[in-house]
Coordinates of C-alpha atoms in Angstrom, one line a residue:
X6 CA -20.8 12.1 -11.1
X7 CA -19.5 13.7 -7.8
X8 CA -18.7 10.8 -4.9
X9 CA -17.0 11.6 -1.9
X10 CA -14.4 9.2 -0.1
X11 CA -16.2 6.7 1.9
X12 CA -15.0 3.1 2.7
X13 CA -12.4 0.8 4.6
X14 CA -8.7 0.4 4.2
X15 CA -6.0 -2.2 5.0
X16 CA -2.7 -0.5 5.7
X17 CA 0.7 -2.5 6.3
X18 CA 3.8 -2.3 5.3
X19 CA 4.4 -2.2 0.9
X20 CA 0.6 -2.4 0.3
X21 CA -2.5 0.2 1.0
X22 CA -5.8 -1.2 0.5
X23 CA -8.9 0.8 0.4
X24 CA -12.4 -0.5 -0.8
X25 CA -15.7 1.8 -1.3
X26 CA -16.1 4.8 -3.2
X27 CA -13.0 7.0 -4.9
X28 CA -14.0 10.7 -4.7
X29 CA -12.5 13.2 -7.0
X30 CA -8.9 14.6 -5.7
X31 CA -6.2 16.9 -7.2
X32 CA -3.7 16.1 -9.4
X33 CA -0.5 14.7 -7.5
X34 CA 2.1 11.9 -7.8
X35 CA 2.9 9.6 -5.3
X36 CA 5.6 6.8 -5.1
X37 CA 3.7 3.9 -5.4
X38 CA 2.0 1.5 -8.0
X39 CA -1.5 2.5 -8.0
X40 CA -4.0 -0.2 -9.2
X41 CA -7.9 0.4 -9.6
X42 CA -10.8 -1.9 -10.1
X43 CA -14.2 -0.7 -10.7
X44 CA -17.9 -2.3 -10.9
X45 CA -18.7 1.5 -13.0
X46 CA -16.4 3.6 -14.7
X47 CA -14.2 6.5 -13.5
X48 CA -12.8 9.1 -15.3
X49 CA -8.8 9.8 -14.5
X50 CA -6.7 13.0 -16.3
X51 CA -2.5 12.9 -16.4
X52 CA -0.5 15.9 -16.0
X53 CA -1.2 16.8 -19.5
X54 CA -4.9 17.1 -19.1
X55 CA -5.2 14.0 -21.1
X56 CA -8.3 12.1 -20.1
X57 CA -8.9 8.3 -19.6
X58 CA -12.9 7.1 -19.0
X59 CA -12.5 3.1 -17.7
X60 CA -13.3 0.2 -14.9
X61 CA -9.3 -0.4 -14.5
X62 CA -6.1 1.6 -14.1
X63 CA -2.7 0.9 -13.0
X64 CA -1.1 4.1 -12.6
X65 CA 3.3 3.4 -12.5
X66 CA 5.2 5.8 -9.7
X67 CA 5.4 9.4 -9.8
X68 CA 3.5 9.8 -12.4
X69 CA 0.8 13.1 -11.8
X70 CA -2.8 11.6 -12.4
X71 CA -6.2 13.0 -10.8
X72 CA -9.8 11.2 -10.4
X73 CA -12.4 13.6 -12.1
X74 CA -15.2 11.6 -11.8
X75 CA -15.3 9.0 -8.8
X76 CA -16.8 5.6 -8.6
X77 CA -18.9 3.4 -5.6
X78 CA -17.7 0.1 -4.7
X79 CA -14.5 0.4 -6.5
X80 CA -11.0 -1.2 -5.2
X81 CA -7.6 0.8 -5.0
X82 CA -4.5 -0.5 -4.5
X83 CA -1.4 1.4 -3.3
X84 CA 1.8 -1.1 -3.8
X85 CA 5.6 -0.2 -2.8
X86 CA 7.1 -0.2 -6.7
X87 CA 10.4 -1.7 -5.1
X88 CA 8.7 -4.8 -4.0
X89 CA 8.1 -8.0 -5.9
X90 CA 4.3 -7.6 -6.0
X91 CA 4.8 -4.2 -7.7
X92 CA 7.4 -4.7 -10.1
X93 CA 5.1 -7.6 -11.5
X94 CA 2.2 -5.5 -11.2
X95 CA 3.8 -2.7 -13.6
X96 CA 4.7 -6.2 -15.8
X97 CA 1.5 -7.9 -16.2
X98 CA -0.5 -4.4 -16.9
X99 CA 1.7 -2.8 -19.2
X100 CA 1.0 0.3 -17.9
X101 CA 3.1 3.4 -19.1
X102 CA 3.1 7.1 -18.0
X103 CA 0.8 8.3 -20.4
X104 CA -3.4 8.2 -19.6
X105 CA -4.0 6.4 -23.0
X106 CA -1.6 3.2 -21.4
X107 CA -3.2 3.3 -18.2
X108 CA -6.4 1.6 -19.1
X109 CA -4.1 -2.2 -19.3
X110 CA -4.8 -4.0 -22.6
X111 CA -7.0 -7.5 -21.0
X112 CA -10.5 -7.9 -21.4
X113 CA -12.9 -6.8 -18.6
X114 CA -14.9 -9.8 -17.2
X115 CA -18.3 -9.3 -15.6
X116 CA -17.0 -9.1 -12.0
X117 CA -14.6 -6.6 -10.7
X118 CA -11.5 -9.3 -10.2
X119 CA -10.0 -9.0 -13.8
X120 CA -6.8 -12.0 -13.6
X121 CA -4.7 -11.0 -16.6
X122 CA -3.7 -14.8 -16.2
X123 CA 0.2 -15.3 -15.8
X124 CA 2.1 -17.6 -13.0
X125 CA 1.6 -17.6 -9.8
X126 CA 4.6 -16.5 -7.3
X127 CA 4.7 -17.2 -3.2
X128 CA 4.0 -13.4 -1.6
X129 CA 5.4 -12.9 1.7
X130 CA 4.7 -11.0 4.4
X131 CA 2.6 -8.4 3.1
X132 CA -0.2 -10.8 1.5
X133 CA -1.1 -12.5 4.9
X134 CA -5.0 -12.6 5.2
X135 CA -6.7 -9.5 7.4
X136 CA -7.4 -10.6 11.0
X137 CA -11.2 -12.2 10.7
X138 CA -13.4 -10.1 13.2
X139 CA -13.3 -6.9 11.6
X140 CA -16.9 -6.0 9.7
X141 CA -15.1 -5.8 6.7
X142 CA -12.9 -8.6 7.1
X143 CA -14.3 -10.3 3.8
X144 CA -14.2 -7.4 1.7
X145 CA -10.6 -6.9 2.2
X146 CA -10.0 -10.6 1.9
X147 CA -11.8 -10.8 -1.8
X148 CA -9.8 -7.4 -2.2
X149 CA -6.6 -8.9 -1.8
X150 CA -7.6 -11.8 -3.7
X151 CA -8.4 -9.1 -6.6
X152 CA -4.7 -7.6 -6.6
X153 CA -2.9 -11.2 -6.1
X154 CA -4.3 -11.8 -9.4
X155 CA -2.9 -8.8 -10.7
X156 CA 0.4 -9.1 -9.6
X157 CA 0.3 -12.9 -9.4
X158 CA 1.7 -13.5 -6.2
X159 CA -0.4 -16.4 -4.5
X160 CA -1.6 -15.4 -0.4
X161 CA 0.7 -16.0 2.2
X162 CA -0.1 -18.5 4.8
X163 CA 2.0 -20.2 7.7
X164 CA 5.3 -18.0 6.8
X165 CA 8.7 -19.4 8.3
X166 CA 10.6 -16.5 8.9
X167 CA 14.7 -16.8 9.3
X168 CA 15.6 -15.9 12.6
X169 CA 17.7 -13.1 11.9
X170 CA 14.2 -11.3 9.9
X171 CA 12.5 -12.3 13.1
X172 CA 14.8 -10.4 15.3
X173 CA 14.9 -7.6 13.1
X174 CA 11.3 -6.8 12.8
X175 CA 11.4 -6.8 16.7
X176 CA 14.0 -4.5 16.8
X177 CA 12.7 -2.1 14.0
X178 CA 9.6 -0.8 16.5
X179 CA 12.1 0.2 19.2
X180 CA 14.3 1.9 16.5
X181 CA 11.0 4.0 15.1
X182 CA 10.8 6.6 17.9
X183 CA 14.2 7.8 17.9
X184 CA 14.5 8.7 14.6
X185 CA 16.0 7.2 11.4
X186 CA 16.7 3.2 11.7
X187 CA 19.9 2.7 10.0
X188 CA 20.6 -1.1 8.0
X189 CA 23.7 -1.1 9.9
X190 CA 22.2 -0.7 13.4
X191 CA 19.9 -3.4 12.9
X192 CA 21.9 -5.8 11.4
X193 CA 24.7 -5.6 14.2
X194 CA 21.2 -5.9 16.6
X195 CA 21.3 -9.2 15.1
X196 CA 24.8 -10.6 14.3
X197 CA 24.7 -10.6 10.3
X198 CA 26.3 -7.9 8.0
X199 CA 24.1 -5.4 6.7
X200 CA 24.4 -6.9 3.0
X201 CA 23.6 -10.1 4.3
X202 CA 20.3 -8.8 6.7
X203 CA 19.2 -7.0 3.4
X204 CA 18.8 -9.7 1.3
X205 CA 17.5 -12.1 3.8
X206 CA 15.1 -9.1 4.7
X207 CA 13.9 -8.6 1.0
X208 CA 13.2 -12.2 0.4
X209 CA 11.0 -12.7 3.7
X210 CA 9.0 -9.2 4.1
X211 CA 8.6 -8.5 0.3
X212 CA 10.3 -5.4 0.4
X213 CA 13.7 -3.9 1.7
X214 CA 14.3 -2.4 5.1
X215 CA 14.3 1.3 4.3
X216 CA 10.9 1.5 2.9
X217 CA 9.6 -1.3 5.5
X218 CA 10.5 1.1 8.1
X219 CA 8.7 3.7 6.2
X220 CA 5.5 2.4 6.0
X221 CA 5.4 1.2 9.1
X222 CA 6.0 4.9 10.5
X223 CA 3.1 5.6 8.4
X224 CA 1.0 3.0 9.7
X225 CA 1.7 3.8 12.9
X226 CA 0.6 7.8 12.6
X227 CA -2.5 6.8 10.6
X228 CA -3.7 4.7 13.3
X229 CA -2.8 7.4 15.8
X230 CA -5.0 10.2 13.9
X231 CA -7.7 7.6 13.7
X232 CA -8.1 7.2 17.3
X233 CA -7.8 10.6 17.9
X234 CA -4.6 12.1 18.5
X235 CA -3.7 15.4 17.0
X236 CA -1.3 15.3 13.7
X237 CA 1.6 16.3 16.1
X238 CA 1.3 13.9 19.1
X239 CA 0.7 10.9 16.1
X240 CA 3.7 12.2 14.2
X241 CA 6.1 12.7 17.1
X242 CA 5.2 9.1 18.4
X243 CA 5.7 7.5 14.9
X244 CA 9.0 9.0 15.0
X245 CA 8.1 12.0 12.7
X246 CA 9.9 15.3 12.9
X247 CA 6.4 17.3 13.4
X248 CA 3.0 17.0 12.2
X249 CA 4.0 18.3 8.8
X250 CA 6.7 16.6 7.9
X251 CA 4.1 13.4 8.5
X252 CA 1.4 15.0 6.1
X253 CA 4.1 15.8 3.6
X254 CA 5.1 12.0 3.8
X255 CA 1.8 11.4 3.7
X256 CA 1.2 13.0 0.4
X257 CA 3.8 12.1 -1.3
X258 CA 3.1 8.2 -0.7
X259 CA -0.8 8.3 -0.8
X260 CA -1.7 11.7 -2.7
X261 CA -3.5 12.7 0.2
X262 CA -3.6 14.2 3.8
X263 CA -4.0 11.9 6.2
X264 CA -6.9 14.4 8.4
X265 CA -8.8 13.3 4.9
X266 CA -8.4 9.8 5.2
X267 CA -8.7 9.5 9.0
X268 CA -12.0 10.5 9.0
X269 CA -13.5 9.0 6.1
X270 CA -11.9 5.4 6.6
X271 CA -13.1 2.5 8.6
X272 CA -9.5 1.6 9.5
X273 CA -8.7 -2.6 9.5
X274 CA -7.1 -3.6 12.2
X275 CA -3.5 -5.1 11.5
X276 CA -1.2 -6.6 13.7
X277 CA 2.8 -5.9 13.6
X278 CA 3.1 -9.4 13.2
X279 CA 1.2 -10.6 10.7
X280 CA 2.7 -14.0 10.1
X281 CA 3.0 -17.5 12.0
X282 CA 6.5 -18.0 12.9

């Protein structure tokens, strides 16, 4: 059956979040951990034309896939694979890069939040609750409920962040607009050595500096295009070289262009700081 995009979507740094219905797209490879969850089935292809019909599919980093046959009310997950959440992810599912392993081996249960059942694990920044308010504020809550199971890592509440983190994700915005944002830079912003600020980093955000910085660029451009802003202006802002280098980063990460997803995504609003200090 032919769907079209059509839903909301949570975007911060290591995680995308998009609920409503998948549409058909073309076959690509992204770097992230892609998860799926389904109320009706959907009907994925790999690069070998090899065909998988299921509810659930975690799909492991650049590895080419397509959506032949879309779904309504379906979940879909975009993880960072360096993180914590998506190294366990990739764990608990089993998933390999062939279609045939992309269906993991657990039993469906009658809802669309399938817990493979393993141990719980504290997530940090990235599994704060979305900002109540938002019409879809639920559905994105019970959403991320859906892919803590999956990956095991437990919401994040009250997070205490070492002071050093704290400083550096205030620093990293300023950093953003003139161009790449070096370890080294930040971690003489705030007095530690760069191996020390990395690890600290790591163990508070969920996910190393480099990549942190990179979503956040993209985060930042999304929510540009979605209120309006030509791919240029957004991109340039966000500390992109032009408009395409954005979309190409944009693809790579999410399979998509982001013109696509701007205009067929109720966007969630996110703050930069999504924790209690």
């Amino acid at each position: 059956m032919s769907h079209r995009w059509r839903g909301w979507c949570l975007l911060r740094p290591g995680l995308l979040l998009y609920g409503g219905t998948i549409g058909t797209n073309q076959l690509h490879a992204h770097h992230a951990v892609h998860l799926i969850v389904s109320p009706e089935p959907f009907t994925m292809a790999d690069a070998h034309g090899r065909r998988l019909t299921t509810r659930i599919a975690v799909i492991p980093p650049d590895t080419g896939h397509t959506i032949l046959t879309g779904a309504r009310g379906a979940l879909l997950a975009q993880l960072e694979p360096g993180s914590s959440p998506g190294r366990s992810l990739l764990a608990n599912s089993g998933a390999g890069v062939n279609s045939s392993t992309w269906g993991p081996p657990f039993p469906l249960l009658p809802h669309a939040g399938v817990s493979p059942g393993h141990r719980e694990v504290a997530a940090p920044l990235t599994f704060t609750r979305p900002l109540d308010g938002h019409e879809h504020s639920a559905e994105a809550a019970a959403a991320l409920k859906i892919v803590e199971d999956w990956t095991g890592h437990r919401a994040a509440g009250a997070i205490s962040m070492h002071p050093a983190v704290e400083m550096a994700l205030a620093v990293v915005p300023t950093l953003l607009v003139r161009g790449p944002v070096r370890l080294g830079e930040v971690a003489a912003a705030v007095h530690l050595s760069p191996s020390r600020l990395a690890h600290l980093f790591s163990a508070h955000v969920g996910i190393p500096l480099r990549p942190y910085v990179r979503w956040q660029r993209i985060q930042h451009a999304i929510r540009l295009v979605a209120a309006g802003e030509t791919l240029t202006s957004a991109a340039h802002s966000a500390g992109f070289t032009d408009g395409s280098h954005f979309t190409r980063v944009f693809r790579h990460n999410f399979g998509t262009a982001p013109s696509t997803l701007a205009a067929a995504i109720d966007w969630l609003p996110e703050t930069t700081r999504s924790y209690k200090p």
